[in-house]
mmCIF file of C-alpha atoms and ligand atoms in Angstrom:
data_model
loop_
_atom_site.group_PDB
_atom_site.id
_atom_site.type_symbol
_atom_site.label_atom_id
_atom_site.label_comp_id
_atom_site.label_asym_id
_atom_site.label_seq_id
_atom_site.Cartn_x
_atom_site.Cartn_y
_atom_site.Cartn_z
ATOM 1 C CA ASP S 1 35.245 -49.767 68.747
ATOM 2 C CA ILE S 2 32.558 -50.185 71.743
ATOM 3 C CA GLY S 3 32.644 -53.852 70.703
ATOM 4 C CA GLN S 4 36.917 -53.668 71.451
ATOM 5 C CA PHE S 5 36.134 -51.853 74.567
ATOM 6 C CA SER S 6 33.571 -54.511 75.523
ATOM 7 C CA GLU S 7 35.711 -57.190 75.599
ATOM 8 C CA LYS S 8 38.448 -55.260 76.856
ATOM 9 C CA LEU S 9 36.412 -55.382 80.315
ATOM 10 C CA GLY S 10 34.885 -58.883 79.720
ATOM 11 C CA TYR S 11 31.698 -58.104 78.956
ATOM 12 C CA LYS S 12 29.930 -59.374 75.561
ATOM 13 C CA SER S 13 28.184 -56.981 73.864
ATOM 14 C CA PHE S 14 25.177 -57.571 71.396
ATOM 15 C CA ILE S 15 22.847 -54.786 69.091
ATOM 16 C CA ILE S 16 19.438 -56.322 69.575
ATOM 17 C CA GLY S 17 15.776 -55.754 68.375
ATOM 18 C CA GLY S 18 14.075 -53.628 66.246
ATOM 19 C CA VAL S 19 17.264 -51.916 64.784
ATOM 20 C CA VAL S 20 18.483 -55.896 63.633
ATOM 21 C CA ARG S 21 15.143 -57.239 62.321
ATOM 22 C CA ASP S 22 14.925 -53.296 60.260
ATOM 23 C CA ILE S 23 18.243 -53.868 59.149
ATOM 24 C CA VAL S 24 17.196 -57.190 57.945
ATOM 25 C CA LEU S 25 14.192 -56.362 56.132
ATOM 26 C CA GLY S 26 16.343 -53.227 54.687
ATOM 27 C CA LYS S 27 14.234 -50.709 56.613
ATOM 28 C CA GLN S 28 15.957 -47.385 58.258
ATOM 29 C CA SER S 29 15.953 -47.439 61.989
ATOM 30 C CA LEU S 30 16.730 -44.925 64.051
ATOM 31 C CA ASP S 31 17.200 -46.153 68.107
ATOM 32 C CA ILE S 32 20.048 -48.382 68.464
ATOM 33 C CA ASP S 33 20.046 -50.642 71.522
ATOM 34 C CA ILE S 34 23.036 -52.694 72.815
ATOM 35 C CA ILE S 35 22.534 -55.584 75.525
ATOM 36 C CA VAL S 36 25.618 -56.085 77.641
ATOM 37 C CA GLU S 37 25.866 -59.311 79.093
ATOM 38 C CA GLY S 38 27.965 -58.047 82.230
ATOM 39 C CA SER S 39 27.473 -54.413 83.314
ATOM 40 C CA ALA S 40 26.136 -51.796 81.071
ATOM 41 C CA ILE S 41 26.582 -49.113 83.198
ATOM 42 C CA ASP S 42 30.106 -49.471 84.211
ATOM 43 C CA LEU S 43 30.970 -50.008 80.021
ATOM 44 C CA ILE S 44 29.056 -46.552 79.699
ATOM 45 C CA LYS S 45 30.858 -44.746 82.131
ATOM 46 C CA ARG S 46 34.568 -46.006 81.218
ATOM 47 C CA TYR S 47 34.039 -45.612 77.715
ATOM 48 C CA ALA S 48 31.981 -42.121 77.731
ATOM 49 C CA LYS S 49 35.038 -40.917 80.303
ATOM 50 C CA GLU S 50 37.646 -42.393 77.979
ATOM 51 C CA ASN S 51 36.146 -40.574 75.118
ATOM 52 C CA ASN S 52 34.775 -37.720 76.527
ATOM 53 C CA LEU S 53 31.279 -38.075 75.199
ATOM 54 C CA THR S 54 27.824 -36.907 77.183
ATOM 55 C CA TYR S 55 26.187 -40.228 78.920
ATOM 56 C CA HIS S 56 23.091 -40.890 81.363
ATOM 57 C CA VAL S 57 22.715 -43.989 83.335
ATOM 58 C CA TYR S 58 20.021 -45.152 85.454
ATOM 59 C CA PRO S 59 20.832 -47.848 87.904
ATOM 60 C CA GLU S 60 18.015 -49.089 88.848
ATOM 61 C CA PHE S 61 17.107 -50.380 85.519
ATOM 62 C CA MET S 62 20.870 -51.367 84.535
ATOM 63 C CA THR S 63 20.527 -49.103 81.269
ATOM 64 C CA GLY S 64 22.027 -46.044 80.127
ATOM 65 C CA ASN S 65 22.749 -44.479 76.876
ATOM 66 C CA ILE S 66 26.016 -42.453 75.663
ATOM 67 C CA VAL S 67 25.213 -39.184 73.501
ATOM 68 C CA PHE S 68 27.692 -38.811 70.578
ATOM 69 C CA PRO S 69 28.597 -35.138 68.886
ATOM 70 C CA ASN S 70 26.782 -36.149 65.853
ATOM 71 C CA GLY S 71 23.625 -36.331 67.890
ATOM 72 C CA LEU S 72 23.626 -40.264 67.024
ATOM 73 C CA LYS S 73 22.143 -41.564 70.377
ATOM 74 C CA LEU S 74 23.257 -45.239 71.785
ATOM 75 C CA ASP S 75 20.763 -46.988 74.741
ATOM 76 C CA PHE S 76 22.622 -49.678 76.518
ATOM 77 C CA ALA S 77 20.850 -52.045 78.956
ATOM 78 C CA THR S 78 22.149 -54.868 80.980
ATOM 79 C CA ALA S 79 21.281 -58.206 79.973
ATOM 80 C CA ARG S 80 17.979 -58.786 82.132
ATOM 81 C CA LYS S 81 15.358 -60.736 83.384
ATOM 82 C CA GLU S 82 12.363 -59.279 84.355
ATOM 83 C CA GLU S 83 9.207 -60.804 86.533
ATOM 84 C CA TYR S 84 6.167 -59.359 86.216
ATOM 85 C CA ASP S 85 4.106 -58.892 89.684
ATOM 86 C CA SER S 86 0.563 -58.927 87.823
ATOM 87 C CA PRO S 87 0.037 -58.741 84.166
ATOM 88 C CA GLY S 88 1.113 -55.781 82.423
ATOM 89 C CA SER S 89 1.992 -54.370 85.439
ATOM 90 C CA TYR S 90 5.649 -52.314 85.151
ATOM 91 C CA PRO S 91 7.923 -55.351 85.754
ATOM 92 C CA LYS S 92 11.004 -56.110 88.051
ATOM 93 C CA VAL S 93 14.347 -56.592 87.050
ATOM 94 C CA GLU S 94 17.364 -58.954 87.128
ATOM 95 C CA LYS S 95 20.613 -59.563 85.847
ATOM 96 C CA ALA S 96 20.922 -62.482 83.063
ATOM 97 C CA THR S 97 22.172 -63.927 80.067
ATOM 98 C CA LEU S 98 21.493 -62.464 76.537
ATOM 99 C CA PHE S 99 19.118 -65.336 75.905
ATOM 100 C CA GLU S 100 17.174 -64.651 78.864
ATOM 101 C CA ASP S 101 16.776 -61.405 78.049
ATOM 102 C CA LEU S 102 16.068 -62.014 74.486
ATOM 103 C CA TYR S 103 13.432 -64.906 76.009
ATOM 104 C CA ARG S 104 11.004 -62.664 77.903
ATOM 105 C CA ARG S 105 10.744 -60.401 74.042
ATOM 106 C CA ASP S 106 7.433 -59.922 72.672
ATOM 107 C CA PHE S 107 7.661 -61.419 69.396
ATOM 108 C CA THR S 108 10.326 -63.543 67.475
ATOM 109 C CA ILE S 109 11.106 -61.405 64.705
ATOM 110 C CA ASN S 110 12.529 -58.746 67.465
ATOM 111 C CA THR S 111 14.698 -61.247 69.193
ATOM 112 C CA LEU S 112 17.697 -61.113 66.642
ATOM 113 C CA ALA S 113 20.736 -60.270 67.923
ATOM 114 C CA ILE S 114 24.483 -58.950 65.928
ATOM 115 C CA GLU S 115 27.291 -59.381 68.842
ATOM 116 C CA ILE S 116 29.867 -56.210 68.533
ATOM 117 C CA THR S 117 32.388 -57.933 71.027
ATOM 118 C CA TYR S 118 35.488 -57.454 69.046
ATOM 119 C CA SER S 119 36.327 -61.374 68.859
ATOM 120 C CA ASN S 120 32.957 -62.059 67.516
ATOM 121 C CA PHE S 121 32.039 -59.168 65.712
ATOM 122 C CA GLY S 122 29.022 -59.524 63.372
ATOM 123 C CA LYS S 123 28.006 -62.605 64.398
ATOM 124 C CA LEU S 124 24.257 -63.216 64.096
ATOM 125 C CA ILE S 125 22.195 -64.514 66.602
ATOM 126 C CA ASP S 126 18.898 -66.052 66.507
ATOM 127 C CA TYR S 127 17.927 -68.101 69.112
ATOM 128 C CA PHE S 128 14.131 -68.298 68.396
ATOM 129 C CA ASN S 129 14.037 -68.695 64.475
ATOM 130 C CA GLY S 130 13.495 -64.670 64.055
ATOM 131 C CA LEU S 131 15.113 -64.936 60.816
ATOM 132 C CA VAL S 132 12.531 -67.128 58.998
ATOM 133 C CA ASP S 133 9.487 -65.165 60.767
ATOM 134 C CA ILE S 134 10.660 -62.196 58.867
ATOM 135 C CA LYS S 135 11.398 -64.448 55.624
ATOM 136 C CA GLU S 136 7.735 -65.453 55.972
ATOM 137 C CA LYS S 137 6.093 -62.769 57.183
ATOM 138 C CA ARG S 138 4.770 -64.299 60.408
ATOM 139 C CA ILE S 139 4.415 -62.081 63.833
ATOM 140 C CA ARG S 140 5.190 -64.809 66.592
ATOM 141 C CA ILE S 141 4.818 -64.975 70.592
ATOM 142 C CA LEU S 142 7.844 -66.835 72.110
ATOM 143 C CA HIS S 143 5.642 -68.615 74.667
ATOM 144 C CA THR S 144 2.138 -69.180 75.465
ATOM 145 C CA LEU S 145 1.859 -66.938 78.111
ATOM 146 C CA SER S 146 3.173 -63.602 76.421
ATOM 147 C CA PHE S 147 0.025 -62.153 75.681
ATOM 148 C CA VAL S 148 -1.020 -62.541 79.611
ATOM 149 C CA GLU S 149 2.444 -61.608 80.978
ATOM 150 C CA ASP S 150 1.794 -58.301 78.792
ATOM 151 C CA PRO S 151 -1.439 -57.608 76.871
ATOM 152 C CA ILE S 152 0.230 -54.528 75.515
ATOM 153 C CA ARG S 153 1.519 -57.000 72.954
ATOM 154 C CA ILE S 154 -1.853 -57.603 71.544
ATOM 155 C CA LEU S 155 -1.520 -53.745 70.512
ATOM 156 C CA ARG S 156 2.115 -54.033 69.446
ATOM 157 C CA ALA S 157 1.238 -57.472 67.400
ATOM 158 C CA LEU S 158 -1.818 -55.552 65.370
ATOM 159 C CA ARG S 159 1.103 -52.513 64.937
ATOM 160 C CA PHE S 160 3.612 -54.451 63.571
ATOM 161 C CA ALA S 161 1.423 -56.717 61.533
ATOM 162 C CA GLY S 162 0.104 -53.575 59.793
ATOM 163 C CA ARG S 163 3.557 -51.665 59.754
ATOM 164 C CA LEU S 164 5.187 -54.588 57.670
ATOM 165 C CA GLU S 165 2.261 -56.542 56.100
ATOM 166 C CA PHE S 166 2.841 -59.331 58.349
ATOM 167 C CA LYS S 167 0.391 -62.297 59.153
ATOM 168 C CA LEU S 168 -0.221 -63.363 62.794
ATOM 169 C CA GLU S 169 1.296 -66.563 63.037
ATOM 170 C CA LYS S 170 -1.525 -69.384 63.774
ATOM 171 C CA LYS S 171 -1.321 -69.835 67.201
ATOM 172 C CA THR S 172 -0.288 -66.442 68.192
ATOM 173 C CA GLU S 173 -3.255 -65.861 66.318
ATOM 174 C CA SER S 174 -5.707 -68.047 68.296
ATOM 175 C CA LEU S 175 -3.776 -66.712 71.538
ATOM 176 C CA LEU S 176 -3.979 -63.166 70.975
ATOM 177 C CA LYS S 177 -7.759 -63.985 70.276
ATOM 178 C CA HIS S 178 -8.597 -65.620 73.470
ATOM 179 C CA ALA S 179 -6.471 -62.914 75.371
ATOM 180 C CA VAL S 180 -8.968 -60.428 73.942
ATOM 181 C CA GLU S 181 -11.974 -61.897 74.609
ATOM 182 C CA LYS S 182 -10.510 -62.808 78.268
ATOM 183 C CA ASP S 183 -10.847 -58.905 77.987
ATOM 184 C CA LEU S 184 -7.304 -58.759 79.178
ATOM 185 C CA LEU S 185 -6.527 -55.173 77.596
ATOM 186 C CA ASN S 186 -8.649 -54.202 80.417
ATOM 187 C CA PHE S 187 -5.832 -54.825 83.213
ATOM 188 C CA ALA S 188 -3.294 -53.450 81.336
ATOM 189 C CA PRO S 189 -2.518 -49.892 82.757
ATOM 190 C CA THR S 190 -4.341 -46.956 80.633
ATOM 191 C CA GLY S 191 -1.422 -44.842 80.775
ATOM 192 C CA ARG S 192 0.493 -47.560 78.495
ATOM 193 C CA ILE S 193 -2.392 -48.339 76.091
ATOM 194 C CA ASN S 194 -1.898 -44.111 75.772
ATOM 195 C CA LEU S 195 1.135 -44.470 74.578
ATOM 196 C CA GLU S 196 0.750 -47.362 72.374
ATOM 197 C CA LEU S 197 -2.034 -45.720 70.749
ATOM 198 C CA ASN S 198 -0.329 -43.018 70.252
ATOM 199 C CA LEU S 199 2.646 -44.682 68.809
ATOM 200 C CA THR S 200 -0.173 -46.513 66.342
ATOM 201 C CA PHE S 201 -1.559 -43.413 65.357
ATOM 202 C CA LYS S 202 2.155 -41.887 64.154
ATOM 203 C CA GLU S 203 2.259 -45.065 61.633
ATOM 204 C CA GLU S 204 1.924 -44.830 58.132
ATOM 205 C CA LYS S 205 -0.256 -47.758 57.927
ATOM 206 C CA VAL S 206 -2.610 -46.362 60.519
ATOM 207 C CA LEU S 207 -5.172 -47.484 58.504
ATOM 208 C CA ASP S 208 -4.221 -51.185 57.822
ATOM 209 C CA ILE S 209 -3.531 -51.012 61.937
ATOM 210 C CA LEU S 210 -7.173 -50.183 63.107
ATOM 211 C CA LYS S 211 -8.576 -52.748 60.557
ATOM 212 C CA LEU S 212 -6.455 -55.204 61.905
ATOM 213 C CA MET S 213 -7.929 -53.871 65.634
ATOM 214 C CA ASP S 214 -11.426 -54.047 64.403
ATOM 215 C CA LYS S 215 -10.850 -57.395 62.882
ATOM 216 C CA TYR S 216 -9.584 -58.731 66.086
ATOM 217 C CA LYS S 217 -12.102 -56.656 68.520
ATOM 218 C CA VAL S 218 -9.143 -54.978 70.112
ATOM 219 C CA LEU S 219 -11.430 -51.640 68.883
ATOM 220 C CA TYR S 220 -14.494 -52.747 70.101
ATOM 221 C CA LYS S 221 -12.730 -54.067 73.597
ATOM 222 C CA LEU S 222 -11.401 -50.449 74.268
ATOM 223 C CA PHE S 223 -13.881 -48.234 72.719
ATOM 224 C CA GLY S 224 -16.796 -50.226 72.140
ATOM 225 C CA ILE S 225 -16.448 -49.298 68.448
ATOM 226 C CA THR S 226 -16.450 -50.970 65.562
ATOM 227 C CA LEU S 227 -15.515 -50.311 61.541
ATOM 228 C CA ASP S 228 -17.615 -50.005 59.024
ATOM 229 C CA LYS S 229 -17.174 -48.473 55.451
ATOM 230 C CA GLU S 230 -18.399 -44.716 56.651
ATOM 231 C CA LYS S 231 -16.144 -44.639 59.058
ATOM 232 C CA GLU S 232 -13.348 -45.699 56.865
ATOM 233 C CA LYS S 233 -14.103 -43.738 54.194
ATOM 234 C CA LEU S 234 -13.591 -41.012 57.337
ATOM 235 C CA LEU S 235 -9.901 -42.330 58.319
ATOM 236 C CA VAL S 236 -9.462 -42.432 54.353
ATOM 237 C CA LYS S 237 -10.365 -38.339 54.072
ATOM 238 C CA LEU S 238 -8.516 -37.667 57.657
ATOM 239 C CA GLN S 239 -5.160 -38.839 55.874
ATOM 240 C CA ASP S 240 -5.734 -37.016 53.077
ATOM 241 C CA ASN S 241 -6.364 -33.921 54.911
ATOM 242 C CA PHE S 242 -3.557 -34.504 57.040
ATOM 243 C CA LEU S 243 -1.334 -33.723 53.382
ATOM 244 C CA ILE S 244 -3.503 -31.170 51.809
ATOM 245 C CA LEU S 245 -3.600 -29.178 54.866
ATOM 246 C CA LYS S 246 0.149 -29.503 55.764
ATOM 247 C CA GLU S 247 0.802 -28.117 52.281
ATOM 248 C CA ILE S 248 -1.159 -24.804 53.079
ATOM 249 C CA LEU S 249 -0.439 -24.391 56.109
ATOM 250 C CA ASN S 250 3.342 -25.638 56.660
ATOM 251 C CA THR S 251 3.034 -27.354 59.488
ATOM 252 C CA ASP S 252 2.206 -30.686 61.100
ATOM 253 C CA PHE S 253 -0.570 -32.431 62.977
ATOM 254 C CA PRO S 254 -1.071 -33.826 65.899
ATOM 255 C CA THR S 255 -2.486 -37.285 65.173
ATOM 256 C CA SER S 256 -4.213 -39.018 68.021
ATOM 257 C CA SER S 257 -6.330 -36.329 68.315
ATOM 258 C CA ASN S 258 -7.506 -36.019 64.797
ATOM 259 C CA TYR S 259 -7.866 -39.696 64.438
ATOM 260 C CA LEU S 260 -9.954 -40.046 67.797
ATOM 261 C CA TYR S 261 -12.294 -37.208 67.167
ATOM 262 C CA VAL S 262 -12.554 -39.329 63.765
ATOM 263 C CA LEU S 263 -13.147 -42.501 65.300
ATOM 264 C CA LEU S 264 -15.027 -41.840 68.232
ATOM 265 C CA SER S 265 -17.801 -39.407 66.151
ATOM 266 C CA ASN S 266 -20.645 -41.714 66.532
ATOM 267 C CA TYR S 267 -20.727 -41.193 70.359
ATOM 268 C CA PRO S 268 -22.329 -38.037 72.428
ATOM 269 C CA GLN S 269 -19.609 -35.637 73.403
ATOM 270 C CA GLU S 270 -20.039 -37.287 76.985
ATOM 271 C CA ILE S 271 -19.123 -40.391 76.395
ATOM 272 C CA VAL S 272 -16.152 -39.268 73.508
ATOM 273 C CA TYR S 273 -14.901 -36.962 76.993
ATOM 274 C CA ASN S 274 -15.106 -40.059 79.108
ATOM 275 C CA LEU S 275 -12.982 -42.747 76.873
ATOM 276 C CA LEU S 276 -10.365 -39.788 76.140
ATOM 277 C CA LYS S 277 -10.252 -39.422 79.666
ATOM 278 C CA LYS S 278 -10.065 -42.902 80.464
ATOM 279 C CA TYR S 279 -7.143 -43.380 78.285
ATOM 280 C CA HIS S 280 -5.672 -40.476 79.233
ATOM 281 C CA PHE S 281 -5.775 -38.269 76.290
ATOM 282 C CA GLU S 282 -5.785 -34.926 78.482
ATOM 283 C CA LYS S 283 -5.850 -32.489 76.113
ATOM 284 C CA GLU S 284 -7.979 -34.315 73.387
ATOM 285 C CA ALA S 285 -10.584 -34.377 76.009
ATOM 286 C CA LYS S 286 -9.866 -30.896 76.828
ATOM 287 C CA TYR S 287 -10.666 -29.563 73.389
ATOM 288 C CA ILE S 288 -13.580 -31.901 72.682
ATOM 289 C CA ASP S 289 -16.531 -29.298 73.230
ATOM 290 C CA GLU S 290 -14.040 -26.708 71.212
ATOM 291 C CA PHE S 291 -13.980 -28.790 68.537
ATOM 292 C CA LEU S 292 -17.723 -29.770 68.328
ATOM 293 C CA SER S 293 -18.838 -26.376 69.059
ATOM 294 C CA ALA S 294 -16.823 -25.754 65.552
ATOM 295 C CA PHE S 295 -18.258 -28.221 63.927
ATOM 296 C CA LYS S 296 -21.556 -27.009 64.706
ATOM 297 C CA ILE S 297 -20.601 -23.486 63.289
ATOM 298 C CA VAL S 298 -18.762 -24.434 60.091
ATOM 299 C CA LYS S 299 -21.752 -26.901 59.214
ATOM 300 C CA GLU S 300 -24.538 -23.932 59.502
ATOM 301 C CA SER S 301 -22.190 -21.387 58.082
ATOM 302 C CA GLN S 302 -23.897 -19.585 55.037
ATOM 303 C CA ASN S 303 -20.705 -17.893 53.785
ATOM 304 C CA LYS S 304 -16.267 -18.015 53.337
ATOM 305 C CA TYR S 305 -17.010 -14.490 55.663
ATOM 306 C CA THR S 306 -18.443 -16.896 58.899
ATOM 307 C CA LEU S 307 -15.780 -19.654 57.847
ATOM 308 C CA TYR S 308 -12.744 -17.174 57.899
ATOM 309 C CA ARG S 309 -13.766 -15.512 61.462
ATOM 310 C CA ILE S 310 -14.561 -18.908 62.308
ATOM 311 C CA LEU S 311 -11.304 -20.061 61.647
ATOM 312 C CA LYS S 312 -9.539 -17.726 62.711
ATOM 313 C CA SER S 313 -10.402 -18.153 66.224
ATOM 314 C CA PHE S 314 -10.718 -22.458 66.144
ATOM 315 C CA ASN S 315 -7.809 -24.211 67.107
ATOM 316 C CA LYS S 316 -6.452 -25.484 63.903
ATOM 317 C CA GLU S 317 -4.839 -28.848 65.306
ATOM 318 C CA PHE S 318 -8.052 -30.235 64.852
ATOM 319 C CA LEU S 319 -8.982 -29.368 61.156
ATOM 320 C CA PRO S 320 -7.958 -32.371 59.704
ATOM 321 C CA ALA S 321 -10.433 -33.800 61.471
ATOM 322 C CA LEU S 322 -13.021 -31.535 61.139
ATOM 323 C CA MET S 323 -12.551 -31.570 57.513
ATOM 324 C CA SER S 324 -13.186 -35.253 57.390
ATOM 325 C CA PHE S 325 -17.060 -34.682 58.056
ATOM 326 C CA LEU S 326 -18.018 -31.500 55.682
ATOM 327 C CA ASP S 327 -19.443 -31.825 52.254
ATOM 328 C CA SER S 328 -17.213 -30.800 48.933
ATOM 329 C CA ASN S 329 -18.482 -27.490 48.766
ATOM 330 C CA LYS S 330 -18.003 -26.709 52.401
ATOM 331 C CA PHE S 331 -14.717 -28.709 52.033
ATOM 332 C CA LYS S 332 -13.662 -26.076 49.230
ATOM 333 C CA GLY S 333 -14.563 -23.050 51.478
ATOM 334 C CA ILE S 334 -12.437 -24.085 54.025
ATOM 335 C CA ILE S 335 -9.189 -24.715 51.482
ATOM 336 C CA ASP S 336 -10.386 -20.986 49.845
ATOM 337 C CA VAL S 337 -9.896 -19.100 53.248
ATOM 338 C CA LEU S 338 -6.813 -21.009 54.332
ATOM 339 C CA LYS S 339 -4.952 -20.094 51.006
ATOM 340 C CA LYS S 340 -6.102 -16.607 50.531
ATOM 341 C CA GLU S 341 -5.491 -15.683 54.044
ATOM 342 C CA LYS S 342 -1.802 -17.512 53.554
ATOM 343 C CA ASN S 343 -1.291 -15.331 50.553
ATOM 344 C CA PRO S 344 -3.842 -12.038 50.866
ATOM 345 C CA LEU S 345 -3.801 -10.103 47.626
ATOM 346 C CA ILE S 346 -3.080 -6.695 49.404
ATOM 347 C CA LYS S 347 -0.771 -6.219 53.152
ATOM 348 C CA GLY S 348 0.456 -3.531 54.853
ATOM 349 C CA GLU S 349 3.612 -2.299 52.960
ATOM 350 C CA ASP S 350 1.445 -2.416 49.698
ATOM 351 C CA LEU S 351 -0.237 -0.041 51.330
ATOM 352 C CA ILE S 352 2.485 1.759 51.950
ATOM 353 C CA GLU S 353 3.408 1.902 48.724
ATOM 354 C CA LEU S 354 0.373 3.353 47.506
ATOM 355 C CA GLY S 355 1.760 6.654 49.519
ATOM 356 C CA LEU S 356 -0.722 5.909 52.664
ATOM 357 C CA LYS S 357 0.638 6.731 56.030
ATOM 358 C CA PRO S 358 0.922 3.623 58.565
ATOM 359 C CA SER S 359 -1.803 4.646 60.859
ATOM 360 C CA PRO S 360 -4.554 2.234 62.914
ATOM 361 C CA GLU S 361 -6.756 2.668 59.492
ATOM 362 C CA PHE S 362 -4.810 0.079 58.272
ATOM 363 C CA LYS S 363 -6.422 -3.012 59.640
ATOM 364 C CA THR S 364 -10.148 -1.896 58.589
ATOM 365 C CA ILE S 365 -8.834 -1.127 55.092
ATOM 366 C CA LEU S 366 -6.931 -4.635 54.938
ATOM 367 C CA GLU S 367 -9.645 -6.842 56.149
ATOM 368 C CA ASP S 368 -12.262 -4.894 53.962
ATOM 369 C CA ILE S 369 -10.356 -5.733 50.813
ATOM 370 C CA PHE S 370 -9.709 -9.256 52.576
ATOM 371 C CA VAL S 371 -13.467 -9.745 52.755
ATOM 372 C CA LYS S 372 -14.145 -8.911 49.231
ATOM 373 C CA TYR S 373 -11.162 -10.490 47.914
ATOM 374 C CA LEU S 374 -12.895 -13.504 49.673
ATOM 375 C CA ASN S 375 -16.263 -13.494 48.188
ATOM 376 C CA ASP S 376 -14.573 -12.849 45.092
ATOM 377 C CA GLN S 377 -14.780 -9.296 44.053
ATOM 378 C CA PHE S 378 -11.374 -9.182 43.192
ATOM 379 C CA LYS S 379 -9.543 -11.254 40.889
ATOM 380 C CA ASN S 380 -5.929 -10.281 41.320
ATOM 381 C CA LYS S 381 -3.983 -7.352 42.989
ATOM 382 C CA GLU S 382 -4.154 -5.179 40.587
ATOM 383 C CA GLU S 383 -8.323 -4.567 40.912
ATOM 384 C CA ALA S 384 -8.270 -4.620 44.829
ATOM 385 C CA VAL S 385 -5.357 -1.388 44.462
ATOM 386 C CA SER S 386 -7.823 0.156 41.878
ATOM 387 C CA TYR S 387 -10.416 -0.121 44.420
ATOM 388 C CA ILE S 388 -8.288 1.957 47.262
ATOM 389 C CA LYS S 389 -7.077 4.185 45.178
HETATM 390 N N1 CTP R 401 9.060 -55.304 74.545
HETATM 391 C C1 CTP R 401 8.683 -56.081 74.266
HETATM 392 N N2 CTP R 401 7.309 -56.197 75.070
HETATM 393 C C2 CTP R 401 6.756 -54.791 75.125
HETATM 394 C C3 CTP R 401 7.225 -53.580 74.319
HETATM 395 C C4 CTP R 401 8.911 -54.248 73.970
HETATM 396 O O1 CTP R 401 8.737 -57.562 74.773
HETATM 397 N N3 CTP R 401 5.801 -54.476 75.476
HETATM 398 C C5 CTP R 401 10.620 -55.438 73.799
HETATM 399 C C6 CTP R 401 10.167 -55.758 72.331
HETATM 400 O O2 CTP R 401 11.140 -56.995 72.005
HETATM 401 C C7 CTP R 401 11.371 -54.709 71.119
HETATM 402 C C8 CTP R 401 11.756 -53.870 72.510
HETATM 403 O O3 CTP R 401 11.466 -54.372 73.601
HETATM 404 O O4 CTP R 401 12.041 -55.291 70.132
HETATM 405 C C9 CTP R 401 12.145 -52.747 72.143
HETATM 406 O O5 CTP R 401 10.903 -52.240 72.197
HETATM 407 P P1 CTP R 401 10.488 -51.441 71.110
HETATM 408 O O6 CTP R 401 11.689 -49.857 71.497
HETATM 409 O O7 CTP R 401 8.891 -50.693 71.636
HETATM 410 O O8 CTP R 401 10.364 -51.784 70.035
HETATM 411 P P2 CTP R 401 10.915 -51.624 68.720
HETATM 412 O O9 CTP R 401 11.128 -53.077 67.910
HETATM 413 O O10 CTP R 401 12.376 -51.057 68.480
HETATM 414 O O11 CTP R 401 9.808 -50.899 67.599
HETATM 415 P P3 CTP R 401 9.832 -49.889 66.814
HETATM 416 O O12 CTP R 401 10.119 -50.230 65.198
HETATM 417 O O13 CTP R 401 8.050 -49.328 66.802
HETATM 418 O O14 CTP R 401 10.349 -48.463 67.467
#
């Protein structure tokens, strides 16, 4: 009934962007963006107050949102034009029509709109032939200066192409190549590159996207690197490691740090550090030292006990990357340690059950049992118990 409400206020409202694209593609989308021809702020405030809902408004951007009790969040924006002072900078905003609002966007596949104003509810608006491009699996920019106005779109084009298995339309492709060649990524704020890379590393098809970034020399412009077969193999291993480790440790791992440590692994530490700093990967830069020293010790470690000691002190967040570089023996060694650590043969409560009184000595006994378990001296609990007895 936002559509009804909108009509009452004399505004036209439209669902636009990613969600419409994903509806056409039959994919799920989490964010719903609504454009209001009129005033989004006014619509949000009145609707939320009348229905007793939580809302936020950002008048200087002419945007805001309404939060529903079930957690659904709708983002609203007044239809607007944006003026860029210089390529890649944050834009100034001004009221406009839906057409003008859509015209400033990146690719045709993101320009579809569905009207929700009551009297036109459900009407599909496709000013730029986005529907055909989705059907033909094409990424197409709306105007020649698109990449110049916003070089971040170079990264977005490749991210969408990889994610959706789309191709760059011919003219878009040649303009993208030209923009890369002209070093336009160097004009984009590094903070925005950081955001875009973080999104990239969270994509399911990250490897395909990285291959495209390599093909179009974007990896080279950003980091001075190319992808060879060796690197690709490491990246495949990294992806497997995320899954294997998640299963054992029951946790998700940060993606950016792990991908970046693998991607930049041919460089000396100082260069890696500087590149990470350049693109505001502060945490990743901070931990590179710890990562590399753990890596060195793991490589040199002779037995599972040393592996166990290192793993105890090492920040496990970077384990997926670290394990990509290991030979299969060492890899299996770490997996074994992690599994045994998760399910030790004997716990404190077992000792109590055996009639021992809780004491500081418990720790020593447990550690002793665990080391023997690591070295395969015990195969099962019974063997450990009879050892204690
Ligand atoms: N947009 C743009 N140029 C950019 C970033 C965004 O033109 N550099 C436009 C796009 O048209 C996009 C809209 O702003 O549809 C919203 O951006 P975002 O939420 O990043 O895009 P989605 O299409 O929703 O992407 P995703 O599926 O990754 O959420």
